[in-house]
XYZ file of C-alpha atoms in Angstrom:
504
model
C 21.030 -12.119 16.061
C 18.309 -14.247 14.853
C 15.496 -15.136 17.068
C 15.016 -18.696 18.017
C 11.434 -20.145 17.980
C 9.995 -20.411 21.468
C 6.525 -21.336 22.622
C 7.364 -21.190 26.347
C 4.910 -18.818 27.974
C 6.101 -17.154 31.192
C 3.782 -16.275 33.838
C 4.564 -12.578 33.614
C 4.227 -12.448 29.768
C 1.688 -10.138 28.395
C -0.766 -11.786 26.175
C -1.307 -9.851 22.930
C -3.908 -10.307 20.231
C -3.177 -8.928 16.718
C -6.121 -8.606 14.514
C -5.144 -9.273 10.853
C -2.069 -10.742 9.189
C -1.094 -8.033 6.775
C 2.370 -6.380 6.854
C 1.349 -4.078 9.672
C 0.038 -6.885 11.783
C 2.974 -9.133 11.232
C 5.537 -6.329 11.867
C 3.747 -5.463 15.173
C 3.571 -9.101 16.127
C 7.349 -9.727 15.677
C 8.371 -6.547 17.574
C 6.090 -7.445 20.493
C 7.181 -11.084 20.699
C 10.824 -9.977 20.443
C 10.145 -7.912 23.395
C 8.848 -10.751 25.410
C 5.131 -10.787 24.786
C 2.992 -13.852 24.101
C 1.569 -12.905 20.701
C -1.209 -14.521 18.589
C -2.322 -13.218 15.199
C -5.984 -13.797 14.350
C -6.671 -13.827 10.533
C -10.059 -14.277 9.261
C -8.948 -15.553 5.870
C -7.383 -19.020 5.329
C -4.067 -17.550 4.243
C -1.770 -14.752 5.701
C -0.613 -11.658 4.104
C -3.738 -9.468 4.014
C -3.828 -7.653 0.699
C -0.338 -9.109 -0.140
C -1.872 -12.739 -0.322
C -1.041 -14.809 -3.413
C -2.845 -17.746 -5.073
C -1.874 -20.411 -7.611
C -3.874 -21.832 -10.443
C -2.994 -23.782 -13.560
C 0.760 -23.196 -12.994
C 0.270 -19.421 -12.631
C 1.166 -17.739 -9.296
C -0.723 -14.513 -8.771
C 0.129 -11.705 -6.357
C -3.337 -10.445 -5.222
C -2.208 -6.928 -4.148
C 1.045 -5.085 -3.974
C 3.293 -5.318 -7.071
C 5.570 -2.257 -6.768
C 8.543 -2.736 -4.439
C 9.772 0.779 -3.673
C 11.599 2.123 -0.676
C 13.904 -1.110 -0.133
C 15.580 0.616 2.821
C 12.223 0.268 4.761
C 12.175 -3.590 4.261
C 15.922 -3.806 5.023
C 15.605 -1.787 8.230
C 12.790 -3.993 9.352
C 14.768 -7.198 8.641
C 17.845 -5.712 10.447
C 15.824 -5.492 13.703
C 15.971 -9.330 13.840
C 19.680 -9.706 12.617
C 18.490 -10.472 9.155
C 18.920 -8.955 5.686
C 16.681 -8.944 2.656
C 18.771 -11.540 0.729
C 18.199 -14.044 3.681
C 14.609 -14.327 2.300
C 14.424 -13.480 -1.304
C 16.317 -12.259 -4.386
C 15.626 -8.564 -5.084
C 16.032 -7.598 -8.617
C 16.182 -4.031 -9.894
C 14.010 -3.648 -12.947
C 15.295 -2.085 -15.996
C 13.114 -0.400 -17.310
C 11.639 0.312 -13.958
C 8.266 0.821 -15.634
C 6.918 1.971 -19.008
C 4.178 4.638 -19.625
C 1.899 4.119 -22.672
C 0.613 7.284 -24.221
C -0.650 5.608 -27.440
C -0.177 2.659 -29.627
C 3.211 3.880 -30.820
C 4.278 6.070 -27.966
C 5.835 4.256 -25.064
C 8.213 5.827 -22.659
C 10.487 3.379 -20.760
C 11.830 4.698 -17.533
C 15.400 3.411 -17.295
C 16.989 2.044 -13.987
C 19.729 4.521 -14.284
C 18.993 7.974 -13.057
C 21.311 9.812 -15.357
C 19.490 8.108 -18.211
C 16.178 9.255 -16.929
C 17.487 12.886 -16.895
C 18.545 12.477 -20.463
C 15.241 11.034 -21.275
C 13.455 14.159 -19.772
C 15.769 16.463 -21.554
C 14.879 14.787 -24.938
C 11.205 15.404 -24.332
C 11.401 19.020 -22.908
C 14.469 21.225 -23.178
C 15.898 22.056 -19.808
C 13.959 19.409 -17.976
C 16.957 17.213 -17.372
C 18.599 19.592 -14.959
C 15.215 20.485 -13.526
C 14.535 16.785 -12.811
C 17.839 16.630 -10.875
C 16.727 19.509 -8.657
C 13.217 18.208 -8.255
C 14.578 14.770 -7.129
C 17.162 16.363 -4.810
C 14.373 18.144 -3.125
C 12.443 14.735 -3.063
C 15.501 13.013 -1.519
C 15.674 15.637 1.310
C 11.881 15.005 1.986
C 12.405 11.379 1.969
C 15.259 11.581 4.437
C 13.127 13.788 6.697
C 9.776 12.268 5.996
C 10.838 8.596 6.085
C 13.349 9.363 8.959
C 12.538 11.404 12.026
C 8.841 12.179 11.195
C 7.502 8.931 9.889
C 8.331 6.989 13.031
C 6.425 9.294 15.315
C 3.043 7.934 16.489
C 1.391 11.303 15.798
C -0.729 11.165 18.945
C -0.323 14.970 19.300
C 1.043 18.194 17.427
C 3.619 18.503 20.317
C 5.694 15.530 18.926
C 6.542 17.921 16.014
C 7.377 21.154 17.985
C 10.998 20.285 18.144
C 12.660 23.299 16.393
C 14.573 21.224 13.829
C 11.480 19.115 13.075
C 9.271 22.270 12.563
C 11.939 23.941 10.268
C 12.052 20.639 8.320
C 8.297 20.520 8.105
C 8.379 23.940 6.238
C 11.146 22.736 4.046
C 9.379 19.456 2.981
C 6.459 21.577 1.619
C 3.831 19.957 3.744
C 1.538 23.026 3.054
C 2.076 23.330 -0.699
C 0.177 21.570 -3.523
C 1.870 18.594 -5.376
C 0.282 19.751 -8.585
C 1.492 23.237 -8.330
C 5.021 22.154 -7.303
C 5.425 19.821 -10.255
C 4.283 22.479 -12.624
C 7.104 24.742 -11.483
C 9.518 22.218 -13.119
C 7.704 20.555 -15.926
C 5.194 21.546 -18.754
C 5.005 18.588 -21.051
C 1.872 16.522 -20.266
C 3.901 13.319 -20.675
C 6.366 14.269 -18.061
C 3.690 15.464 -15.788
C 1.937 12.064 -16.100
C 5.193 10.218 -15.290
C 5.642 12.442 -12.022
C 1.985 12.414 -10.960
C 0.997 8.750 -11.470
C 1.861 7.571 -7.920
C -0.513 10.139 -6.499
C -3.512 8.981 -8.726
C -2.970 5.340 -7.788
C -2.270 5.819 -4.178
C -3.585 9.053 -3.021
C -5.840 11.840 -4.104
C -6.138 14.664 -6.778
C -2.516 15.924 -7.255
C -3.858 19.432 -6.346
C -5.171 18.256 -3.084
C -1.896 16.318 -2.117
C 0.950 18.039 -0.319
C 4.092 18.569 -2.231
C 5.849 16.482 0.453
C 4.801 13.432 -1.526
C 7.419 14.224 -4.272
C 9.436 11.995 -1.894
C 7.711 9.102 -3.779
C 9.290 10.286 -7.075
C 12.779 10.087 -5.366
C 11.792 6.513 -4.413
C 10.611 5.520 -7.812
C 13.015 7.423 -10.090
C 16.308 7.581 -8.063
C 16.057 4.530 -5.825
C 14.453 2.474 -8.519
C 11.741 -0.069 -8.806
C 12.566 -3.600 -7.552
C 10.867 -7.110 -7.842
C 11.247 -9.829 -5.329
C 11.817 -13.013 -7.384
C 8.860 -15.468 -6.739
C 6.587 -12.666 -6.226
C 5.283 -10.302 -3.409
C 4.087 -13.506 -1.636
C 7.710 -14.120 -0.811
C 7.924 -10.917 1.185
C 4.841 -11.901 3.136
C 6.414 -15.331 3.731
C 9.622 -13.559 5.084
C 7.539 -11.539 7.586
C 5.675 -14.648 8.585
C 9.035 -16.507 9.257
C 10.346 -13.785 11.284
C 7.256 -13.575 13.345
C 7.155 -17.448 13.841
C 10.816 -17.481 14.782
C 9.951 -14.971 17.550
C 7.403 -17.242 18.844
C 4.266 -15.600 17.256
C 1.367 -18.060 16.560
C -0.873 -17.614 13.588
C -4.500 -18.581 13.791
C -6.013 -18.458 10.344
C -9.717 -18.763 9.484
C -10.265 -17.209 12.813
C -12.663 -14.288 12.751
C -12.644 -11.785 15.572
C -16.288 -11.270 16.556
C -16.142 -8.754 19.298
C -13.892 -7.025 21.903
C -14.957 -7.267 25.539
C -14.218 -4.138 27.639
C -13.610 -4.161 31.424
C -12.461 -1.093 33.351
C -11.776 0.883 30.245
C -9.519 -1.734 28.598
C -9.948 -4.864 26.514
C -10.030 -7.840 28.718
C -11.121 -10.600 26.259
C -11.569 -11.065 22.598
C -14.272 -13.422 21.094
C -13.031 -15.378 18.157
C -15.081 -18.088 16.365
C -17.262 -18.487 19.445
C -14.370 -18.700 21.895
C -13.478 -16.066 24.630
C -9.752 -15.551 24.974
C -8.144 -13.360 27.656
C -5.753 -10.657 26.478
C -3.604 -7.787 27.922
C -3.538 -5.721 24.762
C -4.713 -5.552 21.152
C -3.141 -4.445 17.876
C -5.929 -3.743 15.392
C -4.344 -4.095 11.987
C -7.486 -4.961 10.171
C -9.703 -2.178 8.810
C -9.831 0.579 11.385
C -13.487 1.389 10.703
C -14.535 -2.123 10.847
C -12.787 -2.670 14.281
C -14.563 0.468 15.566
C -18.037 -0.017 14.311
C -18.339 -3.747 14.250
C -16.180 -5.070 17.128
C -16.342 -2.397 19.838
C -19.438 -1.287 21.866
C -20.617 2.034 20.591
C -19.507 3.951 23.776
C -15.822 2.832 23.088
C -15.583 4.072 19.620
C -13.159 6.866 18.806
C -14.892 7.851 15.602
C -18.498 7.806 14.554
C -20.007 6.796 11.116
C -20.228 10.338 10.042
C -16.477 10.781 10.571
C -15.642 7.978 8.200
C -18.225 9.216 5.697
C -16.292 12.629 5.748
C -12.860 11.078 4.954
C -11.221 11.146 1.568
C -10.360 7.755 0.594
C -7.659 6.521 -1.846
C -9.260 4.492 -4.644
C -10.590 1.042 -4.790
C -9.865 -0.807 -8.007
C -11.166 -3.371 -10.431
C -8.586 -6.242 -11.006
C -8.276 -8.988 -13.461
C -5.957 -11.896 -12.850
C -5.148 -13.448 -16.329
C -3.119 -16.506 -17.367
C -2.227 -16.127 -21.026
C -1.007 -19.111 -23.126
C 1.418 -17.195 -25.055
C 4.137 -14.477 -24.933
C 3.246 -10.869 -25.455
C 6.286 -9.064 -26.849
C 5.449 -5.369 -26.206
C 4.640 -5.727 -22.619
C 7.040 -4.810 -20.028
C 7.034 -5.760 -16.349
C 5.003 -2.580 -15.298
C 2.916 -0.855 -17.745
C 0.883 2.371 -17.131
C -1.662 3.171 -19.661
C -1.997 6.951 -19.760
C -3.639 6.955 -23.204
C -6.850 8.752 -21.935
C -7.176 11.892 -19.882
C -5.663 11.854 -16.370
C -7.614 14.791 -15.028
C -11.055 13.235 -16.078
C -10.319 9.882 -14.504
C -9.079 11.472 -11.202
C -12.205 13.701 -10.982
C -14.474 10.570 -11.503
C -12.625 8.784 -8.615
C -12.395 11.446 -6.074
C -15.121 14.005 -6.818
C -17.877 12.434 -8.907
C -17.406 8.875 -7.497
C -18.598 7.112 -10.467
C -17.516 4.417 -12.920
C -14.819 5.972 -15.101
C -15.655 7.057 -18.651
C -12.250 6.628 -20.247
C -10.102 5.078 -17.596
C -6.303 4.949 -17.111
C -5.076 1.491 -16.101
C -2.061 -0.491 -15.139
C -0.802 -3.792 -16.364
C 1.693 -5.886 -14.418
C 3.374 -8.695 -16.198
C 5.791 -10.353 -13.732
C 6.545 -13.276 -16.007
C 8.652 -10.884 -18.125
C 11.114 -10.883 -15.145
C 10.319 -14.231 -13.280
C 9.736 -17.354 -15.178
C 8.546 -19.129 -12.001
C 5.112 -17.300 -11.954
C 3.815 -18.812 -15.330
C 4.107 -21.949 -17.329
C 6.681 -21.923 -20.066
C 5.607 -19.827 -23.046
C 2.845 -18.097 -21.065
C 2.402 -14.779 -19.456
C 1.079 -13.945 -16.004
C -1.011 -10.628 -16.276
C -2.530 -8.436 -13.480
C -4.749 -5.484 -14.952
C -5.723 -2.836 -12.446
C -8.171 0.051 -12.952
C -8.478 2.588 -10.136
C -12.020 3.307 -9.230
C -14.054 5.231 -6.571
C -14.831 3.502 -3.326
C -18.404 2.355 -2.633
C -19.466 1.616 -6.179
C -22.010 -0.972 -6.919
C -20.820 -3.503 -9.317
C -22.341 -6.369 -11.439
C -20.782 -9.145 -13.609
C -22.008 -7.057 -16.572
C -20.143 -3.861 -15.491
C -16.923 -5.861 -14.824
C -17.172 -7.624 -18.147
C -17.774 -4.414 -20.024
C -14.493 -2.872 -18.453
C -12.692 -6.155 -19.187
C -13.475 -5.775 -22.879
C -12.525 -2.027 -22.835
C -9.301 -2.533 -21.174
C -8.373 -5.580 -23.203
C -9.233 -3.959 -26.421
C -6.810 -1.159 -25.542
C -4.212 -3.546 -24.462
C -4.408 -5.577 -27.677
C -4.308 -2.407 -29.701
C -1.015 -1.523 -27.919
C 0.390 -5.019 -28.185
C -0.632 -5.300 -31.847
C -1.944 -8.908 -31.246
C -4.930 -10.877 -30.051
C -4.948 -11.651 -26.389
C -8.353 -12.455 -25.150
C -8.653 -15.731 -27.064
C -5.413 -16.971 -25.379
C -6.600 -16.282 -21.864
C -6.766 -19.677 -20.088
C -7.345 -18.336 -16.582
C -9.290 -15.337 -15.480
C -10.458 -14.028 -12.110
C -11.906 -10.529 -11.371
C -11.649 -8.846 -8.005
C -13.368 -5.461 -7.006
C -15.126 -3.355 -4.454
C -17.315 -6.408 -3.054
C -14.163 -8.609 -2.683
C -12.355 -5.946 -0.680
C -15.339 -5.711 1.617
C -15.790 -9.437 2.017
C -12.112 -10.354 2.291
C -10.676 -7.452 4.367
C -13.881 -5.699 5.848
C -12.602 -2.725 3.872
C -14.694 0.324 4.330
C -16.712 0.781 1.101
C -14.233 -1.554 -0.610
C -11.228 0.735 -0.298
C -8.090 -0.837 -1.622
C -5.351 1.572 -0.366
C -6.742 3.332 2.725
C -6.993 7.136 3.218
C -5.859 9.592 0.630
C -2.654 11.565 1.240
C -4.294 14.994 1.695
C -2.887 17.629 4.037
C -5.817 17.141 6.459
C -5.188 13.341 6.463
C -1.540 13.653 7.058
C 0.299 12.778 10.424
C -1.657 14.170 13.443
C -4.806 14.536 11.204
C -5.113 10.788 10.520
C -7.197 8.535 12.784
C -5.260 8.080 15.992
C -3.036 5.092 16.363
C -4.007 4.942 20.058
C -7.642 4.511 20.818
C -9.151 7.598 22.404
C -11.434 5.384 24.685
C -9.799 1.921 25.145
C -6.476 1.970 27.133
C -4.842 -1.114 25.515
C -6.005 -0.861 21.906
C -3.772 0.347 19.275
C -4.361 0.602 15.533
C -1.854 -0.215 12.687
C -2.064 -0.176 8.841
C -3.289 2.013 5.977
C -5.965 3.858 7.818
C -3.680 5.348 10.409
C -0.318 6.765 10.404
C 1.932 6.964 8.296
C -0.536 5.958 5.442
C -1.148 3.766 2.484
C 1.346 1.442 0.857
C 3.563 -1.452 2.069
C 6.442 0.456 3.470
C 4.181 2.730 5.522
C 2.286 -0.217 6.740
C 5.460 -1.932 7.947
C 6.451 1.293 9.770
C 2.920 1.523 11.289
C 3.114 -1.988 12.722
C 6.532 -1.130 14.294
C 5.280 2.161 15.889
C 2.085 0.605 17.242
C 4.150 -2.294 18.778
C 6.429 0.186 20.594
C 3.424 2.231 21.783
C 1.672 -0.853 23.226
C 4.978 -1.825 24.856
C 5.264 1.565 26.526
C 1.699 1.171 27.811
C 2.231 -2.319 29.144
C 5.506 -1.156 30.899
C 3.487 1.527 32.703
C 1.046 -0.821 34.167
C 1.503 -1.732 37.902
């Protein structure tokens, strides 16, 4: 059943404040409002969506953040909560090829939409790897069913949640304690195949050797389920979440910066927003966890100190360029991964040395290949992303230097001039993530998927010191990426509902 919009506030309704309008915040808000709470989302920026914001200029529509639509079942499950389905909001197209990996000017491997074709492709590169891929993905599918099923919807307050015998047995089967890098190398040897399998880890997580083999579930998602694209761009997905929230009665207050949280008797009694004091019964913190802790809460009510955050392993930040190009570029696919330099060196420079990369890998998204609505006729919409370490100092000179480096490699691959046809250009990097999202050291994706930052080892969803404060988003469970953020919002909302129901 769809939810009718209602602004009627009953006397016994709990007043809930949600900080941040990313996917986690919007998911939490709708679940809470559907349960009967009076919910307001406070968003510091002028537009909703968090990292999934979009903007328009000169006829180009740019998605600012997410561009890979994997795990479609997670979105569908969320929409189903409200009697809706994905197609009620946008047209989801399966990409073929799902993505392309560029190993050099004349070596491009297209990853087909059809899984049997992918197995044939692997076999053509390394004898025996076709059947090995089937077994590898079969294991990944089991991990996906367990990891994205029973386990991922647990709040991870305590290890006792996982002591159920079946879950414990499953935890061993899903290789939580094995290295992703070692696991992959039991199946494949060719460096091109290793790059195809390991790229999600570099872009979203940690060094492959530091990542649990559990995360081969992402390979199941990318290679077996496939890569999709919401026509109109990822902004359409954010719009869908906003509509569901508003239909449930949630109010959005944009350009409203939360300045502090007022504590009374161990719980948040009021939030201070743009100079106003607003009473509240509970808070979902879906903005950057570290920012809420260290900038909004009094010191004695913080769960984690600055040393804790300094000791965490973060997923990368990135240097982005949004480009409008006044011609078509024949050789580009929708998703293009440039692995024409050394994977290991770039990973070490991100995670260990924390320096600007020497010979970076990078990613180019060209949604105008699939969707004519995101660029003027005869033009291309291009999004160039280079993963980098968090906390780097940046200057316009550094950004321009990398722009020229990346574009020279892109032009070499394309076999044509692109830079002189760029009619719109905007860069985005570490300082922008800090300014726009209060992101700790400019992180783009949250905490890395290492063993000691998985499930109960992540920052707790429930504040250790404030009774009615729950966190959601990429710095708590389940982790980075859009589907985990959606799930995070759902869990946080249910946990806050349980708390409110216990109140006398």
